[in-house]
Tab-separated table of C-alpha atoms in Angstrom:
chain	number	residue	atom	x	y	z
A	1	ASP	CA	196.648	293.276	324.150
A	2	VAL	CA	194.314	295.785	323.084
A	3	LYS	CA	191.504	295.642	324.873
A	4	VAL	CA	188.449	296.978	323.950
A	5	THR	CA	185.476	297.415	326.349
A	6	GLN	CA	181.844	297.935	326.125
A	7	SER	CA	179.816	299.953	328.860
A	8	SER	CA	176.819	296.604	329.067
A	9	ARG	CA	176.384	293.529	327.398
A	10	TYR	CA	172.788	293.440	328.340
A	11	LEU	CA	170.595	296.227	328.078
A	12	VAL	CA	166.198	296.385	327.743
A	13	LYS	CA	165.036	299.709	327.274
A	14	ARG	CA	161.844	300.739	326.086
A	15	THR	CA	160.055	302.236	323.033
A	16	GLY	CA	161.053	306.089	322.422
A	17	GLU	CA	164.173	306.139	325.416
A	18	LYS	CA	167.394	307.904	324.507
A	19	VAL	CA	170.178	304.958	324.460
A	20	PHE	CA	173.773	305.636	325.044
A	21	LEU	CA	176.116	303.075	324.082
A	22	GLU	CA	179.649	303.616	325.206
A	23	CYS	CA	182.952	301.964	323.970
A	24	VAL	CA	186.371	302.392	325.280
A	25	GLN	CA	190.066	301.393	323.848
A	26	ASP	CA	193.245	301.424	325.885
A	27	MET	CA	195.518	301.241	322.379
A	28	ASP	CA	195.576	305.309	321.405
A	29	HIS	CA	194.209	303.789	318.139
A	30	GLU	CA	192.814	306.144	315.706
A	31	ASN	CA	190.084	304.765	314.031
A	32	MET	CA	186.427	303.360	315.854
A	33	PHE	CA	183.553	301.939	314.164
A	34	TRP	CA	180.019	300.860	315.408
A	35	TYR	CA	178.134	297.543	314.125
A	36	ARG	CA	175.010	295.694	314.665
A	37	GLN	CA	174.857	292.200	314.117
A	38	ASP	CA	171.730	290.695	313.128
A	39	PRO	CA	171.182	286.542	312.577
A	40	GLY	CA	171.287	286.209	308.698
A	41	LEU	CA	172.604	289.674	308.063
A	42	GLY	CA	176.094	289.506	309.671
A	43	LEU	CA	177.723	292.793	310.772
A	44	ARG	CA	176.595	295.941	309.227
A	45	LEU	CA	178.573	299.356	309.986
A	46	ILE	CA	176.603	301.881	311.257
A	47	TYR	CA	179.148	304.739	312.112
A	48	PHE	CA	182.846	305.255	312.126
A	49	SER	CA	185.269	307.794	313.130
A	50	TYR	CA	188.704	308.636	312.582
A	51	ASP	CA	190.078	310.870	315.198
A	52	VAL	CA	188.229	312.767	317.723
A	53	LYS	CA	185.403	315.038	317.305
A	54	MET	CA	185.052	313.002	313.408
A	55	LYS	CA	182.253	311.169	312.328
A	56	GLU	CA	181.409	309.319	308.894
A	57	LYS	CA	178.189	307.421	308.051
A	58	GLY	CA	178.546	303.557	307.295
A	59	ASP	CA	175.800	301.820	305.615
A	60	ILE	CA	172.597	301.842	308.081
A	61	PRO	CA	173.000	305.409	310.134
A	62	GLU	CA	169.538	305.756	310.097
A	63	GLY	CA	167.818	306.081	313.828
A	64	TYR	CA	171.779	306.548	315.417
A	65	SER	CA	174.515	309.044	316.082
A	66	VAL	CA	178.105	309.096	317.578
A	67	SER	CA	180.176	311.215	319.824
A	68	ARG	CA	183.930	311.088	320.194
A	69	GLU	CA	184.728	313.960	323.006
A	70	LYS	CA	188.141	311.617	323.450
A	71	LYS	CA	190.154	309.418	321.166
A	72	GLU	CA	189.863	306.291	323.591
A	73	ARG	CA	185.566	306.727	323.604
A	74	PHE	CA	183.421	305.784	321.139
A	75	SER	CA	179.575	306.412	322.165
A	76	LEU	CA	176.860	305.263	319.999
A	77	ILE	CA	173.218	306.794	320.873
A	78	LEU	CA	169.783	305.457	319.776
A	79	GLU	CA	167.842	309.134	319.852
A	80	SER	CA	164.440	307.569	319.956
A	81	ALA	CA	164.784	304.114	320.260
A	82	SER	CA	162.368	301.546	318.219
A	83	THR	CA	161.882	297.962	318.505
A	84	ASN	CA	163.789	297.290	315.399
A	85	GLN	CA	166.926	298.249	316.730
A	86	THR	CA	166.636	295.392	319.048
A	87	SER	CA	169.809	293.674	317.876
A	88	MET	CA	173.616	293.195	319.384
A	89	TYR	CA	176.040	295.980	319.134
A	90	LEU	CA	179.597	295.735	318.468
A	91	CYS	CA	182.561	298.297	318.765
A	92	ALA	CA	185.859	297.870	316.953
A	93	THR	CA	188.979	299.647	316.703
A	94	VAL	CA	192.064	299.448	314.468
A	95	ALA	CA	195.686	301.739	314.365
A	96	GLY	CA	195.513	302.527	310.924
A	97	ARG	CA	193.612	303.359	308.074
A	98	VAL	CA	191.412	299.804	307.365
A	99	GLY	CA	192.376	297.834	304.545
A	100	GLY	CA	195.651	296.062	306.079
A	101	GLU	CA	195.011	296.231	309.974
A	102	THR	CA	193.474	293.676	312.248
A	103	GLN	CA	189.965	295.110	313.993
A	104	TYR	CA	189.964	294.253	317.495
A	105	PHE	CA	186.201	294.349	318.967
A	106	GLY	CA	184.923	294.685	322.230
A	107	PRO	CA	182.159	291.330	324.288
A	108	GLY	CA	178.976	293.466	322.902
A	109	THR	CA	176.345	294.933	324.041
A	110	ARG	CA	172.963	293.123	323.235
A	111	LEU	CA	169.860	295.116	323.314
A	112	LEU	CA	166.076	294.395	323.490
A	113	VAL	CA	163.938	297.339	322.938
A	114	LEU	CA	160.339	296.805	324.111
B	1	GLY	CA	180.706	299.344	297.144
B	2	GLU	CA	182.080	296.202	298.307
B	3	ASN	CA	180.049	292.869	298.742
B	4	VAL	CA	181.070	289.881	300.230
B	5	GLU	CA	179.153	286.323	299.562
B	6	GLN	CA	179.987	283.896	301.998
B	7	HIS	CA	178.732	280.070	301.519
B	8	PRO	CA	177.832	277.995	303.440
B	9	SER	CA	175.393	280.202	306.264
B	10	THR	CA	175.965	276.529	308.578
B	11	LEU	CA	178.396	273.533	308.024
B	12	SER	CA	178.370	270.500	310.185
B	13	VAL	CA	181.243	268.407	309.928
B	14	GLN	CA	182.772	265.166	312.020
B	15	GLU	CA	185.520	265.778	314.462
B	16	GLY	CA	188.855	265.618	312.908
B	17	ASP	CA	187.312	266.437	309.145
B	18	SER	CA	187.728	269.267	307.482
B	19	ALA	CA	186.416	272.412	306.848
B	20	VAL	CA	185.924	274.925	304.249
B	21	ILE	CA	183.856	277.973	304.409
B	22	LYS	CA	184.208	280.082	300.599
B	23	CYS	CA	183.518	283.798	300.065
B	24	THR	CA	183.304	285.795	297.056
B	25	TYR	CA	184.095	289.725	296.694
B	26	SER	CA	183.222	292.278	293.992
B	27	ASP	CA	185.804	295.302	294.563
B	28	SER	CA	188.854	294.131	292.299
B	29	ALA	CA	191.126	296.820	294.548
B	30	SER	CA	190.647	294.943	298.113
B	31	ASN	CA	193.685	293.687	299.032
B	32	TYR	CA	193.482	292.807	302.582
B	33	PHE	CA	191.248	289.754	303.355
B	34	PRO	CA	190.795	288.560	306.797
B	35	TRP	CA	188.665	285.834	308.708
B	36	TYR	CA	187.217	286.072	312.014
B	37	LYS	CA	185.732	283.649	314.523
B	38	GLN	CA	182.594	284.479	316.813
B	39	GLU	CA	182.784	282.547	319.859
B	40	LEU	CA	179.185	282.165	322.108
B	41	GLY	CA	179.118	285.368	323.918
B	42	LYS	CA	181.868	287.206	322.399
B	43	GLY	CA	183.506	289.803	319.964
B	44	PRO	CA	184.654	288.550	316.544
B	45	GLN	CA	188.377	287.700	316.925
B	46	LEU	CA	190.684	287.491	313.720
B	47	ILE	CA	192.226	284.231	312.894
B	48	ILE	CA	194.046	284.621	310.048
B	49	ASP	CA	194.033	287.086	307.022
B	50	ILE	CA	195.339	287.746	303.617
B	51	ARG	CA	197.110	289.686	301.326
B	52	SER	CA	196.954	290.112	297.666
B	53	ASN	CA	200.274	290.141	296.873
B	54	VAL	CA	199.938	285.951	298.170
B	55	GLY	CA	197.971	283.456	297.315
B	56	GLU	CA	198.098	280.913	300.326
B	57	LYS	CA	198.587	281.521	303.966
B	58	LYS	CA	198.926	278.943	306.924
B	59	ASP	CA	198.858	278.841	310.789
B	60	GLN	CA	199.028	275.396	312.225
B	61	ARG	CA	195.394	273.734	311.501
B	62	ILE	CA	193.913	277.086	309.652
B	63	ALA	CA	194.994	278.009	306.279
B	64	VAL	CA	193.417	280.857	303.719
B	65	THR	CA	193.758	280.404	300.220
B	66	LEU	CA	192.873	283.754	297.729
B	67	ASN	CA	192.251	283.899	293.764
B	68	LYS	CA	192.043	287.295	292.806
B	69	THR	CA	191.470	286.565	288.959
B	70	ALA	CA	188.382	284.535	290.318
B	71	LYS	CA	187.985	286.808	293.466
B	72	HIS	CA	187.671	284.536	295.962
B	73	PHE	CA	189.311	283.840	299.444
B	74	SER	CA	188.613	280.442	301.562
B	75	LEU	CA	189.023	279.499	305.013
B	76	HIS	CA	190.522	275.609	305.825
B	77	ILE	CA	190.436	274.385	309.028
B	78	THR	CA	191.934	270.960	309.355
B	79	GLU	CA	191.499	267.910	311.811
B	80	THR	CA	188.848	270.213	313.741
B	81	GLN	CA	188.177	269.916	317.350
B	82	PRO	CA	185.315	270.896	319.749
B	83	GLU	CA	186.979	274.390	320.469
B	84	ASP	CA	186.573	275.133	316.211
B	85	SER	CA	182.616	275.278	316.483
B	86	ALA	CA	181.924	279.207	316.301
B	87	VAL	CA	180.784	281.567	313.769
B	88	TYR	CA	183.417	282.571	311.061
B	89	PHE	CA	183.725	285.801	309.248
B	90	CYS	CA	185.196	286.994	305.885
B	91	ALA	CA	185.242	290.213	305.608
B	92	ALA	CA	186.913	292.426	302.722
B	93	PRO	CA	187.727	296.325	302.702
B	94	PRO	CA	185.712	298.226	300.323
B	95	GLY	CA	188.865	300.480	298.906
B	96	ALA	CA	187.471	303.277	301.704
B	97	ASP	CA	186.566	302.734	304.700
B	98	GLY	CA	185.979	299.960	307.272
B	99	LEU	CA	185.323	296.482	305.863
B	100	THR	CA	182.392	294.582	304.533
B	101	PHE	CA	181.932	291.786	306.196
B	102	GLY	CA	180.428	288.109	304.814
B	103	LYS	CA	176.974	286.963	306.746
B	104	GLY	CA	178.816	284.428	309.103
B	105	THR	CA	179.103	280.512	308.846
B	106	HIS	CA	178.005	278.494	311.977
B	107	LEU	CA	180.478	275.822	312.048
B	108	ILE	CA	179.840	273.102	314.103
B	109	ILE	CA	182.087	270.362	315.517
B	110	GLN	CA	180.150	267.108	315.600
B	111	PRO	CA	181.881	264.166	318.103
């Protein structure tokens, strides 16, 4: 079974703090994704990565950055957290090129920015 | 880019009845249509998918139908049970990277 883990289930941070969300997968998948999930808006793609040290912007990258130093690990960084970044963050991974392969999701990190 | 519309946003059915959730997409090049189920406190999990070379796929009580001409696909759940209560997402590839998700349907199974 594919296992995707996220470093925290719940986080509370203050406005202006730098926040790191980490995702680790154990299946040697090439592709990793970060989404945020908000009520009524569904899942929106923030960033994705096809390979180590490679990153691509998704639909809503503003206010976020990512890091992929190792194949199994994909980090989402909020450089200066703001209250409108309060959300559920989901990491996903897929073996091949997306467009025909299953995406496997982590359990999510619920972030509250005060 | 791809645009995926999902309806309804909330669906309440009696236990044992059928539930149908519909999605439309805009990119005619899309060829892979997965459905995900998200239970409370968990990440979404794939429950069924269909590719553009078939019109229907079944897996026990779950089925997905695809109409490429009309650009819509639907999830059908028969003989609903309490454990079917969850949020369901459809998705379609934008033709390049990632998946575009619908906004989700909250399915409520009434006892």
